[in-house]
Amino acid sequence: MQFQDYLRILRRQLVIILAGAVIGVSVGALIAMLTPQRYQATTEVMVTVQLGETASPTERALATSYANQVVQTYRDVVTSSIVLDRVIDDLGLDVDRAELAAAADASAQLNSAILSIRVSDTNPGQAARIANGIAESFSAVVSDTLELREQETSYTIHIVTLQAAQVPTTPVAPNTQLMLVVGGLVGLAVGLAVALLRSLLDQRVRTDADVQAALPVPLLGRIPLDPDTADRPLAVSSVPQSARAEAYRSLRTNVRFLFEDGRGVFVVTSSGPGEGKSTTAANLALAFADAGHRVALIDADLRLPRVADYFGIEGGIGLSDVLAGRVRLNDVVQRWGRSSLFLLPAGSLPPNPAELL
């Protein structure tokens, strides 16, 4: 498929594509409304080094380097059982350690001694209490367990709270704007996929390319749709400067080159009634006559004849009467004005047109 084909699909299936986007946005809004609000509280602690008065410059450098390195390890300690079990006991929380670990998170930037402890909860006050409780429990675990040494050293590690968690006022979830955008994009993608699938499964002939792909024959012409066709069917004579009249003249030129000697007989037909057989044949005959060709137009539609009405001639006697042997051909063929166009109307409608033909 070419780029123009995709653009044609977009124009043809625009309603489905827009409907998919609207449905996606609606689903995103529904999910946002049904998702419980969650609040996040954050406390920041710092791993500090307390040096002795007798510490040498080398020991001071080693202690500072150790503090920066141990921060990454302590990040995982924050959500460990040794810290969270104390928080559950101290605050009397009705959750297990796994649930609390899923709600808590700790992070530290590279080469930084500061740890950020975040806790999310549906209750903003509870989120702040748990965040501060984790910071206190973590500080106690580091001082009483992890950094407790049997022999004295020139430095000790302490956890200092830089900023205690405050009760949040704005929820962090659900992110309504993000859900609407994601829902709209997903719905738009689904709409595009459905539109493309419908176009691939659609076997109807709609364009010139569809005709050429379906039939191994050349395309002779294309007549534009004109709402005035019913009022002015003979566009070549009534509105000769119109696009429809020019299309018939272009069709005449292409048909002309199908016959090497300049003479030929051909049939204009279609698969069903009301599809423009009589209109096309009449205008094509006029176009040939205007070009100086001697043309005979025969109305062989013995069920719904239109040629006599289009040209304003007597159509009571015609082809059916000639086929039945009631009249001679030369007696019913009518010349249209002073042109080189001769008309043979359908004549009286027989009860069995197929058998008569």
Short mmCIF file of C-alpha atoms in Angstrom, two decimals, residues 318 320-332:
data_model
loop_
_atom_site.label_atom_id
_atom_site.label_comp_id
_atom_site.label_asym_id
_atom_site.label_seq_id
_atom_site.Cartn_x
_atom_site.Cartn_y
_atom_site.Cartn_z
CA GLY A 318 -38.09 0.42 -31.46
CA SER A 320 -38.27 -4.91 -29.46
CA ASP A 321 -40.51 -4.42 -32.46
CA VAL A 322 -37.60 -4.98 -34.88
CA LEU A 323 -36.61 -8.18 -33.08
CA ALA A 324 -40.21 -9.38 -33.13
CA GLY A 325 -40.35 -8.78 -36.90
CA ARG A 326 -43.17 -6.24 -36.76
CA VAL A 327 -41.20 -3.35 -38.34
CA ARG A 328 -38.05 -2.83 -40.39
CA LEU A 329 -34.91 -1.42 -38.80
CA ASN A 330 -34.67 1.57 -41.15
CA ASP A 331 -38.25 2.55 -40.31
CA VAL A 332 -37.62 3.04 -36.57
#
